[in-house]
């Protein structure tokens, strides 16, 4: 039985298979590949003729131009005026919606009671 060479790509043509086998047997020399020269040659193909002219720059600007008018944003400046009144902060904190049903929530009345007793309260 003949042995199957699994290194060959099954999509290769018959001619490519024959060349691969001849190179493997040594009856045909392997082609010399100069990667550096190929890379330098490929650079010529990476830039089209239009990109080498002024028309290329104009075409690029037209292709990347905004489709809609974009307005500049105006900076906003907000300043918080200090009041020095702690009740303002307390009122703001009370306005925040929080779930009273969870254990461990402490309200102002509980703190006042704890201060009156002089010891921490076990609120559960």
Tab-separated table of N, CA, C and O in Angstrom:
chain	number	residue	atom	x	y	z
A	1	UNK	N	0.835	-1.192	0.000
A	1	UNK	CA	0.000	0.000	0.000
A	1	UNK	C	0.872	1.245	0.000
A	1	UNK	O	1.928	1.264	0.603
A	2	UNK	N	0.425	2.268	-0.655
A	2	UNK	CA	1.193	3.507	-0.687
A	2	UNK	C	0.855	4.342	0.539
A	2	UNK	O	-0.255	4.297	1.071
A	3	UNK	N	1.818	5.105	0.963
A	3	UNK	CA	1.649	5.939	2.152
A	3	UNK	C	1.107	7.304	1.739
A	3	UNK	O	1.530	7.868	0.732
A	4	UNK	N	0.178	7.851	2.527
A	4	UNK	CA	-0.403	9.156	2.228
A	4	UNK	C	0.394	10.217	2.959
A	4	UNK	O	0.661	10.108	4.154
A	5	UNK	N	0.800	11.257	2.228
A	5	UNK	CA	1.542	12.362	2.832
A	5	UNK	C	0.526	13.361	3.366
A	5	UNK	O	-0.144	14.050	2.607
A	6	UNK	N	0.412	13.453	4.692
A	6	UNK	CA	-0.596	14.332	5.289
A	6	UNK	C	-0.150	15.789	5.330
A	6	UNK	O	-0.920	16.658	5.699
A	7	UNK	N	1.098	16.068	4.953
A	7	UNK	CA	1.592	17.443	4.968
A	7	UNK	C	1.052	18.252	3.802
A	7	UNK	O	1.073	19.466	3.827
A	8	UNK	N	0.585	17.585	2.768
A	8	UNK	CA	0.122	18.293	1.587
A	8	UNK	C	-1.274	18.853	1.826
A	8	UNK	O	-2.125	18.210	2.435
A	9	UNK	N	-1.483	20.031	1.333
A	9	UNK	CA	-2.781	20.679	1.436
A	9	UNK	C	-3.713	20.019	0.417
A	9	UNK	O	-3.396	19.986	-0.764
A	10	UNK	N	-4.873	19.486	0.825
A	10	UNK	CA	-5.735	18.788	-0.129
A	10	UNK	C	-6.306	19.703	-1.213
A	10	UNK	O	-6.753	19.229	-2.242
A	11	UNK	N	-6.285	21.012	-1.009
A	11	UNK	CA	-6.812	21.911	-2.032
A	11	UNK	C	-5.765	22.269	-3.090
A	11	UNK	O	-6.072	22.982	-4.024
A	12	UNK	N	-4.549	21.783	-2.941
A	12	UNK	CA	-3.517	22.069	-3.933
A	12	UNK	C	-3.810	21.306	-5.225
A	12	UNK	O	-4.410	20.247	-5.226
A	13	UNK	N	-3.306	21.868	-6.303
A	13	UNK	CA	-3.489	21.214	-7.595
A	13	UNK	C	-2.521	20.028	-7.705
A	13	UNK	O	-1.591	19.871	-6.911
A	14	UNK	N	-2.738	19.209	-8.736
A	14	UNK	CA	-1.882	18.049	-8.963
A	14	UNK	C	-0.446	18.487	-9.228
A	14	UNK	O	0.505	17.883	-8.727
A	15	UNK	N	-0.285	19.567	-9.982
A	15	UNK	CA	1.060	20.062	-10.282
A	15	UNK	C	1.787	20.493	-9.014
A	15	UNK	O	2.978	20.223	-8.853
A	16	UNK	N	1.083	21.160	-8.131
A	16	UNK	CA	1.708	21.605	-6.891
A	16	UNK	C	2.107	20.406	-6.040
A	16	UNK	O	3.167	20.414	-5.400
A	17	UNK	N	1.306	19.362	-6.057
A	17	UNK	CA	1.654	18.157	-5.308
A	17	UNK	C	2.903	17.501	-5.887
A	17	UNK	O	3.775	17.046	-5.151
A	18	UNK	N	2.989	17.452	-7.203
A	18	UNK	CA	4.146	16.853	-7.868
A	18	UNK	C	5.423	17.621	-7.528
A	18	UNK	O	6.459	17.032	-7.237
A	19	UNK	N	5.343	18.972	-7.546
A	19	UNK	CA	6.503	19.799	-7.237
A	19	UNK	C	6.907	19.573	-5.780
A	19	UNK	O	8.097	19.445	-5.467
A	20	UNK	N	5.948	19.500	-4.887
A	20	UNK	CA	6.256	19.272	-3.475
A	20	UNK	C	6.943	17.937	-3.273
A	20	UNK	O	7.912	17.823	-2.503
A	21	UNK	N	6.471	16.909	-3.959
A	21	UNK	CA	7.077	15.584	-3.827
A	21	UNK	C	8.496	15.573	-4.396
A	21	UNK	O	9.405	14.972	-3.818
A	22	UNK	N	8.712	16.252	-5.544
A	22	UNK	CA	10.043	16.299	-6.149
A	22	UNK	C	11.024	17.060	-5.269
A	22	UNK	O	12.196	16.696	-5.178
A	23	UNK	N	10.568	18.102	-4.625
A	23	UNK	CA	11.444	18.842	-3.707
A	23	UNK	C	11.780	17.975	-2.514
A	23	UNK	O	12.929	17.938	-2.058
A	24	UNK	N	10.788	17.236	-1.997
A	24	UNK	CA	11.025	16.358	-0.849
A	24	UNK	C	12.001	15.235	-1.205
A	24	UNK	O	12.831	14.841	-0.381
A	25	UNK	N	11.936	14.708	-2.446
A	25	UNK	CA	12.840	13.648	-2.886
A	25	UNK	C	14.241	14.183	-3.174
A	25	UNK	O	15.212	13.426	-3.179
A	26	UNK	N	14.348	15.479	-3.434
A	26	UNK	CA	15.638	16.079	-3.746
A	26	UNK	C	15.928	16.159	-5.218
A	26	UNK	O	17.007	16.603	-5.619
A	27	UNK	N	15.006	15.750	-6.063
A	27	UNK	CA	15.245	15.797	-7.504
A	27	UNK	C	15.003	17.188	-8.075
A	27	UNK	O	15.416	17.479	-9.198
A	28	UNK	N	14.365	18.058	-7.300
A	28	UNK	CA	14.096	19.430	-7.733
A	28	UNK	C	14.536	20.353	-6.606
A	28	UNK	O	14.170	20.145	-5.450
A	29	UNK	N	15.362	21.358	-6.911
A	29	UNK	CA	15.807	22.251	-5.832
A	29	UNK	C	14.659	23.129	-5.326
A	29	UNK	O	13.785	23.528	-6.096
A	30	UNK	N	14.668	23.410	-4.036
A	30	UNK	CA	13.638	24.266	-3.446
A	30	UNK	C	13.847	25.693	-3.925
A	30	UNK	O	14.989	26.148	-4.071
A	31	UNK	N	12.767	26.405	-4.196
A	31	UNK	CA	12.928	27.790	-4.653
A	31	UNK	C	13.493	28.668	-3.538
A	31	UNK	O	13.222	28.457	-2.358
A	32	UNK	N	14.299	29.618	-3.930
A	32	UNK	CA	14.879	30.559	-2.971
A	32	UNK	C	13.873	31.689	-2.741
A	32	UNK	O	13.347	32.252	-3.687
A	33	UNK	N	13.659	31.989	-1.487
A	33	UNK	CA	12.710	33.035	-1.137
A	33	UNK	C	13.465	34.131	-0.405
A	33	UNK	O	14.131	33.871	0.594
A	34	UNK	N	13.368	35.346	-0.911
A	34	UNK	CA	13.988	36.500	-0.259
A	34	UNK	C	12.853	37.323	0.360
A	34	UNK	O	12.210	38.137	-0.312
A	35	UNK	N	12.608	37.085	1.633
A	35	UNK	CA	11.486	37.718	2.308
A	35	UNK	C	11.636	39.233	2.336
A	35	UNK	O	10.675	39.977	2.122
A	36	UNK	N	12.827	39.718	2.584
A	36	UNK	CA	13.051	41.168	2.644
A	36	UNK	C	12.728	41.838	1.318
A	36	UNK	O	12.076	42.879	1.275
A	37	UNK	N	13.201	41.250	0.224
A	37	UNK	CA	12.942	41.827	-1.095
A	37	UNK	C	11.447	41.765	-1.420
A	37	UNK	O	10.887	42.713	-1.983
A	38	UNK	N	10.811	40.658	-1.053
A	38	UNK	CA	9.376	40.549	-1.293
A	38	UNK	C	8.603	41.592	-0.488
A	38	UNK	O	7.623	42.166	-0.964
A	39	UNK	N	9.040	41.817	0.745
A	39	UNK	CA	8.373	42.803	1.584
A	39	UNK	C	8.515	44.199	0.990
A	39	UNK	O	7.557	44.964	0.928
A	40	UNK	N	9.726	44.541	0.561
A	40	UNK	CA	9.956	45.860	-0.035
A	40	UNK	C	9.136	46.019	-1.315
A	40	UNK	O	8.578	47.084	-1.569
A	41	UNK	N	9.026	44.966	-2.094
A	41	UNK	CA	8.235	45.035	-3.328
A	41	UNK	C	6.747	45.180	-3.006
A	41	UNK	O	6.006	45.858	-3.730
A	42	UNK	N	6.311	44.584	-1.907
A	42	UNK	CA	4.891	44.658	-1.558
A	42	UNK	C	4.483	46.064	-1.128
A	42	UNK	O	3.312	46.429	-1.235
A	43	UNK	N	5.440	46.851	-0.663
A	43	UNK	CA	5.128	48.220	-0.259
A	43	UNK	C	4.629	49.052	-1.430
A	43	UNK	O	3.818	49.957	-1.258
A	44	UNK	N	5.109	48.744	-2.613
A	44	UNK	CA	4.673	49.477	-3.794
A	44	UNK	C	3.194	49.252	-4.067
A	44	UNK	O	2.501	50.126	-4.569
A	45	UNK	N	2.694	48.082	-3.718
A	45	UNK	CA	1.302	47.759	-3.983
A	45	UNK	C	0.372	48.231	-2.873
A	45	UNK	O	-0.836	48.228	-3.036
A	46	UNK	N	0.924	48.629	-1.723
A	46	UNK	CA	0.071	49.030	-0.604
A	46	UNK	C	-0.449	50.456	-0.754
A	46	UNK	O	-1.347	50.856	-0.027
A	47	UNK	N	0.106	51.220	-1.677
A	47	UNK	CA	-0.342	52.596	-1.912
A	47	UNK	C	-0.791	52.695	-3.369
A	47	UNK	O	-0.049	52.367	-4.274
A	48	UNK	N	-2.018	53.166	-3.551
A	48	UNK	CA	-2.535	53.277	-4.909
A	48	UNK	C	-2.003	54.538	-5.576
A	48	UNK	O	-1.467	55.430	-4.925
A	49	UNK	N	-2.182	54.619	-6.873
A	49	UNK	CA	-1.698	55.763	-7.647
A	49	UNK	C	-2.388	57.056	-7.214
A	49	UNK	O	-1.772	58.108	-7.167
A	50	UNK	N	-3.680	56.980	-6.878
A	50	UNK	CA	-4.404	58.187	-6.482
A	50	UNK	C	-3.871	58.725	-5.148
A	50	UNK	O	-3.886	59.924	-4.901
A	51	UNK	N	-3.380	57.826	-4.292
A	51	UNK	CA	-2.845	58.268	-3.003
A	51	UNK	C	-1.506	58.989	-3.145
A	51	UNK	O	-1.097	59.711	-2.242
A	52	UNK	N	-0.853	58.804	-4.245
A	52	UNK	CA	0.429	59.474	-4.460
A	52	UNK	C	0.242	60.890	-4.998
A	52	UNK	O	1.180	61.666	-5.062
A	53	UNK	N	-0.969	61.243	-5.372
A	53	UNK	CA	-1.260	62.567	-5.938
A	53	UNK	C	-2.108	63.368	-4.952
A	53	UNK	O	-2.582	62.855	-3.950
A	54	UNK	N	-2.285	64.657	-5.238
A	54	UNK	CA	-3.112	65.519	-4.401
A	54	UNK	C	-4.575	65.087	-4.413
A	54	UNK	O	-5.311	65.331	-3.458
A	55	UNK	N	-4.977	64.455	-5.490
A	55	UNK	CA	-6.363	63.994	-5.587
A	55	UNK	C	-6.671	62.968	-4.503
A	55	UNK	O	-7.794	62.890	-4.015
A	56	UNK	N	-5.693	62.181	-4.112
A	56	UNK	CA	-5.893	61.169	-3.080
A	56	UNK	C	-6.214	61.794	-1.740
A	56	UNK	O	-7.078	61.318	-1.007
A	57	UNK	N	-5.515	62.877	-1.419
A	57	UNK	CA	-5.782	63.567	-0.151
A	57	UNK	C	-7.179	64.168	-0.154
A	57	UNK	O	-7.916	64.083	0.836
A	58	UNK	N	-7.574	64.756	-1.286
A	58	UNK	CA	-8.917	65.331	-1.381
A	58	UNK	C	-9.977	64.239	-1.282
A	58	UNK	O	-11.004	64.420	-0.626
A	59	UNK	N	-9.732	63.106	-1.907
A	59	UNK	CA	-10.695	62.006	-1.855
A	59	UNK	C	-10.800	61.455	-0.437
A	59	UNK	O	-11.894	61.110	0.024
A	60	UNK	N	-9.684	61.386	0.263
A	60	UNK	CA	-9.696	60.892	1.644
A	60	UNK	C	-10.466	61.841	2.548
A	60	UNK	O	-11.230	61.409	3.417
A	61	UNK	N	-10.284	63.143	2.361
A	61	UNK	CA	-11.015	64.121	3.168
A	61	UNK	C	-12.504	64.053	2.876
A	61	UNK	O	-13.331	64.144	3.785
A	62	UNK	N	-12.857	63.871	1.615
A	62	UNK	CA	-14.274	63.777	1.260
A	62	UNK	C	-14.895	62.502	1.827
A	62	UNK	O	-16.037	62.513	2.296
A	63	UNK	N	-14.134	61.422	1.837
A	63	UNK	CA	-14.664	60.152	2.342
A	63	UNK	C	-14.809	60.158	3.850
A	63	UNK	O	-15.698	59.512	4.394
A	64	UNK	N	-13.949	60.890	4.533
A	64	UNK	CA	-14.004	60.880	5.999
A	64	UNK	C	-14.689	62.108	6.580
A	64	UNK	O	-14.701	62.290	7.791
A	65	UNK	N	-15.277	62.940	5.734
A	65	UNK	CA	-15.964	64.141	6.209
A	65	UNK	C	-17.251	63.754	6.927
A	65	UNK	O	-17.857	62.721	6.650
A	66	UNK	N	-17.654	64.593	7.861
A	66	UNK	CA	-18.888	64.350	8.598
A	66	UNK	C	-20.088	64.472	7.675
A	66	UNK	O	-20.153	65.368	6.831
A	67	UNK	N	-21.047	63.594	7.852
A	67	UNK	CA	-22.254	63.645	7.043
A	67	UNK	C	-23.214	64.709	7.564
A	67	UNK	O	-24.051	65.213	6.820
A	68	UNK	N	-23.093	65.052	8.848
A	68	UNK	CA	-23.964	66.043	9.456
A	68	UNK	C	-23.119	67.135	10.083
A	68	UNK	O	-21.960	66.925	10.427
A	69	UNK	N	-23.726	68.287	10.235
A	69	UNK	CA	-23.018	69.409	10.832
A	69	UNK	C	-22.810	69.137	12.323
A	69	UNK	O	-23.747	68.765	13.035
A	70	UNK	N	-21.598	69.302	12.783
A	70	UNK	CA	-21.274	69.055	14.188
A	70	UNK	C	-20.958	70.396	14.840
A	70	UNK	O	-20.074	71.118	14.396
A	71	UNK	N	-21.702	70.714	15.884
A	71	UNK	CA	-21.501	71.968	16.590
A	71	UNK	C	-20.514	71.773	17.729
A	71	UNK	O	-20.435	70.698	18.326
A	72	UNK	N	-19.783	72.813	18.007
A	72	UNK	CA	-18.874	72.777	19.146
A	72	UNK	C	-19.689	72.812	20.432
A	72	UNK	O	-20.706	73.504	20.515
A	73	UNK	N	-19.240	72.088	21.414
A	73	UNK	CA	-19.944	72.097	22.690
A	73	UNK	C	-19.526	73.314	23.490
A	73	UNK	O	-18.393	73.784	23.395
A	74	UNK	N	-20.464	73.799	24.262
A	74	UNK	CA	-20.165	74.932	25.125
A	74	UNK	C	-19.935	74.409	26.533
A	74	UNK	O	-20.737	73.627	27.046
A	75	UNK	N	-18.848	74.804	27.134
A	75	UNK	CA	-18.580	74.292	28.480
A	75	UNK	C	-19.587	74.846	29.485
A	75	UNK	O	-20.008	76.000	29.393
A	76	UNK	N	-20.000	73.995	30.392
A	76	UNK	CA	-20.910	74.428	31.451
A	76	UNK	C	-20.119	74.493	32.745
A	76	UNK	O	-19.200	73.703	32.971
A	77	UNK	N	-20.478	75.443	33.542
A	77	UNK	CA	-19.764	75.627	34.792
A	77	UNK	C	-20.788	75.705	35.918
A	77	UNK	O	-21.642	76.605	35.915
A	78	UNK	N	-20.723	74.769	36.826
A	78	UNK	CA	-21.656	74.759	37.953
A	78	UNK	C	-20.857	74.880	39.240
A	78	UNK	O	-19.837	74.223	39.413
A	79	UNK	N	-21.336	75.743	40.112
A	79	UNK	CA	-20.684	75.912	41.396
A	79	UNK	C	-21.691	75.655	42.499
A	79	UNK	O	-22.824	76.129	42.441
A	80	UNK	N	-21.270	74.910	43.487
A	80	UNK	CA	-22.121	74.674	44.645
A	80	UNK	C	-21.772	75.727	45.688
A	80	UNK	O	-20.622	75.842	46.112
A	81	UNK	N	-22.771	76.484	46.049
A	81	UNK	CA	-22.560	77.528	47.047
A	81	UNK	C	-22.553	76.905	48.441
A	81	UNK	O	-23.512	76.238	48.823
A	82	UNK	N	-21.502	77.107	49.198
A	82	UNK	CA	-21.483	76.552	50.545
A	82	UNK	C	-22.436	77.345	51.446
A	82	UNK	O	-22.447	78.568	51.433
A	83	UNK	N	-23.267	76.617	52.188
A	83	UNK	CA	-24.229	77.285	53.058
A	83	UNK	C	-23.762	77.282	54.503
A	83	UNK	O	-24.126	78.155	55.275
A	84	UNK	N	-22.988	76.274	54.869
A	84	UNK	CA	-22.537	76.172	56.254
A	84	UNK	C	-23.631	75.682	57.188
A	84	UNK	O	-23.439	75.628	58.394
A	85	UNK	N	-24.762	75.291	56.642
A	85	UNK	CA	-25.879	74.829	57.464
A	85	UNK	C	-25.974	73.304	57.350
A	85	UNK	O	-26.300	72.779	56.279
A	86	UNK	N	-25.684	72.552	58.425
A	86	UNK	CA	-25.734	71.095	58.366
A	86	UNK	C	-27.125	70.549	58.059
A	86	UNK	O	-27.262	69.455	57.522
A	87	UNK	N	-28.165	71.287	58.351
A	87	UNK	CA	-29.517	70.783	58.076
A	87	UNK	C	-29.760	70.663	56.570
A	87	UNK	O	-30.568	69.838	56.138
A	88	UNK	N	-29.061	71.463	55.775
A	88	UNK	CA	-29.201	71.336	54.322
A	88	UNK	C	-28.741	69.959	53.866
A	88	UNK	O	-29.373	69.315	53.034
A	89	UNK	N	-27.631	69.511	54.431
A	89	UNK	CA	-27.123	68.186	54.085
A	89	UNK	C	-28.080	67.108	54.577
A	89	UNK	O	-28.344	66.141	53.875
A	90	UNK	N	-28.595	67.254	55.787
A	90	UNK	CA	-29.528	66.259	56.334
A	90	UNK	C	-30.783	66.166	55.468
A	90	UNK	O	-31.277	65.080	55.190
A	91	UNK	N	-31.302	67.312	55.051
A	91	UNK	CA	-32.490	67.307	54.195
A	91	UNK	C	-32.212	66.628	52.858
A	91	UNK	O	-33.041	65.884	52.340
A	92	UNK	N	-31.023	66.885	52.307
A	92	UNK	CA	-30.656	66.247	51.046
A	92	UNK	C	-30.537	64.742	51.247
A	92	UNK	O	-31.006	63.949	50.429
A	93	UNK	N	-29.921	64.321	52.348
A	93	UNK	CA	-29.756	62.902	52.609
A	93	UNK	C	-31.102	62.217	52.823
A	93	UNK	O	-31.302	61.070	52.419
A	94	UNK	N	-32.045	62.895	53.460
A	94	UNK	CA	-33.364	62.308	53.672
A	94	UNK	C	-34.135	62.157	52.369
A	94	UNK	O	-34.978	61.277	52.233
A	95	UNK	N	-33.846	63.012	51.394
A	95	UNK	CA	-34.583	62.956	50.133
A	95	UNK	C	-34.174	61.764	49.270
A	95	UNK	O	-34.872	61.411	48.335
A	96	UNK	N	-33.056	61.155	49.605
A	96	UNK	CA	-32.612	59.987	48.836
A	96	UNK	C	-33.502	58.817	49.206
A	96	UNK	O	-33.691	58.510	50.369
A	97	UNK	N	-34.045	58.156	48.216
A	97	UNK	CA	-34.955	57.046	48.450
A	97	UNK	C	-34.151	55.814	48.831
A	97	UNK	O	-33.327	55.334	48.071
A	98	UNK	N	-34.393	55.280	50.005
A	98	UNK	CA	-33.737	54.056	50.419
A	98	UNK	C	-34.763	53.133	51.055
A	98	UNK	O	-35.780	53.579	51.565
A	99	UNK	N	-34.449	51.855	51.034
A	99	UNK	CA	-35.375	50.832	51.507
A	99	UNK	C	-35.309	50.744	53.021
A	99	UNK	O	-34.283	50.388	53.587
A	100	UNK	N	-36.402	51.044	53.685
A	100	UNK	CA	-36.458	51.018	55.141
A	100	UNK	C	-36.664	49.608	55.673
A	100	UNK	O	-36.533	49.379	56.868
A	101	UNK	N	-36.989	48.653	54.809
A	101	UNK	CA	-37.327	47.315	55.277
A	101	UNK	C	-36.094	46.471	55.603
A	101	UNK	O	-36.223	45.438	56.237
A	102	UNK	N	-34.917	46.880	55.143
A	102	UNK	CA	-33.733	46.068	55.394
A	102	UNK	C	-33.223	46.308	56.800
A	102	UNK	O	-33.286	47.397	57.337
A	103	UNK	N	-32.690	45.240	57.413
A	103	UNK	CA	-32.169	45.344	58.776
A	103	UNK	C	-30.889	46.159	58.767
A	103	UNK	O	-30.113	46.122	57.826
A	104	UNK	N	-30.688	46.919	59.830
A	104	UNK	CA	-29.462	47.683	59.943
A	104	UNK	C	-29.601	49.129	59.567
A	104	UNK	O	-28.650	49.883	59.709
A	105	UNK	N	-30.759	49.539	59.063
A	105	UNK	CA	-30.948	50.947	58.742
A	105	UNK	C	-31.125	51.746	60.021
A	105	UNK	O	-31.858	51.361	60.928
A	106	UNK	N	-30.453	52.843	60.109
A	106	UNK	CA	-30.495	53.677	61.296
A	106	UNK	C	-31.068	55.027	60.906
A	106	UNK	O	-30.619	55.638	59.946
A	107	UNK	N	-32.071	55.498	61.660
A	107	UNK	CA	-32.625	56.810	61.381
A	107	UNK	C	-32.236	57.777	62.504
A	107	UNK	O	-31.621	57.394	63.502
A	108	UNK	N	-32.605	59.028	62.364
A	108	UNK	CA	-32.227	60.052	63.339
A	108	UNK	C	-32.794	59.768	64.725
A	108	UNK	O	-32.122	59.973	65.736
A	109	UNK	N	-34.042	59.275	64.788
A	109	UNK	CA	-34.654	58.989	66.093
A	109	UNK	C	-33.870	57.924	66.842
A	109	UNK	O	-33.662	58.019	68.056
A	110	UNK	N	-33.423	56.898	66.150
A	110	UNK	CA	-32.665	55.832	66.792
A	110	UNK	C	-31.336	56.352	67.339
A	110	UNK	O	-30.904	55.972	68.438
A	111	UNK	N	-30.695	57.242	66.595
A	111	UNK	CA	-29.428	57.817	67.054
A	111	UNK	C	-29.660	58.664	68.302
A	111	UNK	O	-28.902	58.584	69.277
A	112	UNK	N	-30.713	59.456	68.308
A	112	UNK	CA	-31.009	60.280	69.484
A	112	UNK	C	-31.284	59.413	70.712
A	112	UNK	O	-30.820	59.710	71.815
A	113	UNK	N	-32.010	58.321	70.527
A	113	UNK	CA	-32.272	57.412	71.639
A	113	UNK	C	-30.977	56.795	72.158
A	113	UNK	O	-30.780	56.652	73.370
A	114	UNK	N	-30.079	56.416	71.228
A	114	UNK	CA	-28.812	55.816	71.640
A	114	UNK	C	-27.953	56.822	72.400
A	114	UNK	O	-27.292	56.470	73.381
A	115	UNK	N	-27.969	58.069	71.971
A	115	UNK	CA	-27.200	59.098	72.658
A	115	UNK	C	-27.763	59.319	74.061
A	115	UNK	O	-27.014	59.463	75.034
A	116	UNK	N	-29.093	59.331	74.193
A	116	UNK	CA	-29.723	59.501	75.488
A	116	UNK	C	-29.348	58.368	76.431
A	116	UNK	O	-29.099	58.570	77.628
A	117	UNK	N	-29.320	57.152	75.958
A	117	UNK	CA	-28.973	56.013	76.793
A	117	UNK	C	-27.483	55.966	77.081
A	117	UNK	O	-27.062	55.312	78.035
A	118	UNK	N	-26.685	56.569	76.218
A	118	UNK	CA	-25.245	56.584	76.407
A	118	UNK	C	-24.559	55.320	75.961
A	118	UNK	O	-23.387	55.096	76.258
A	119	UNK	N	-25.258	54.475	75.283
A	119	UNK	CA	-24.635	53.251	74.770
A	119	UNK	C	-25.238	52.902	73.415
A	119	UNK	O	-26.368	53.300	73.133
A	120	UNK	N	-24.515	52.140	72.593
A	120	UNK	CA	-25.035	51.783	71.282
A	120	UNK	C	-26.273	50.915	71.408
A	120	UNK	O	-26.424	50.148	72.370
A	121	UNK	N	-27.151	51.011	70.453
A	121	UNK	CA	-28.371	50.227	70.439
A	121	UNK	C	-28.205	49.051	69.505
A	121	UNK	O	-27.525	49.129	68.479
A	122	UNK	N	-28.829	47.931	69.839
A	122	UNK	CA	-28.843	46.758	68.962
A	122	UNK	C	-30.121	46.814	68.157
A	122	UNK	O	-31.168	46.375	68.598
A	123	UNK	N	-30.047	47.368	66.998
A	123	UNK	CA	-31.216	47.502	66.122
A	123	UNK	C	-31.244	46.334	65.154
A	123	UNK	O	-30.314	46.138	64.391
A	124	UNK	N	-32.284	45.557	65.224
A	124	UNK	CA	-32.398	44.410	64.328
A	124	UNK	C	-33.705	44.412	63.611
A	124	UNK	O	-34.710	44.739	64.037
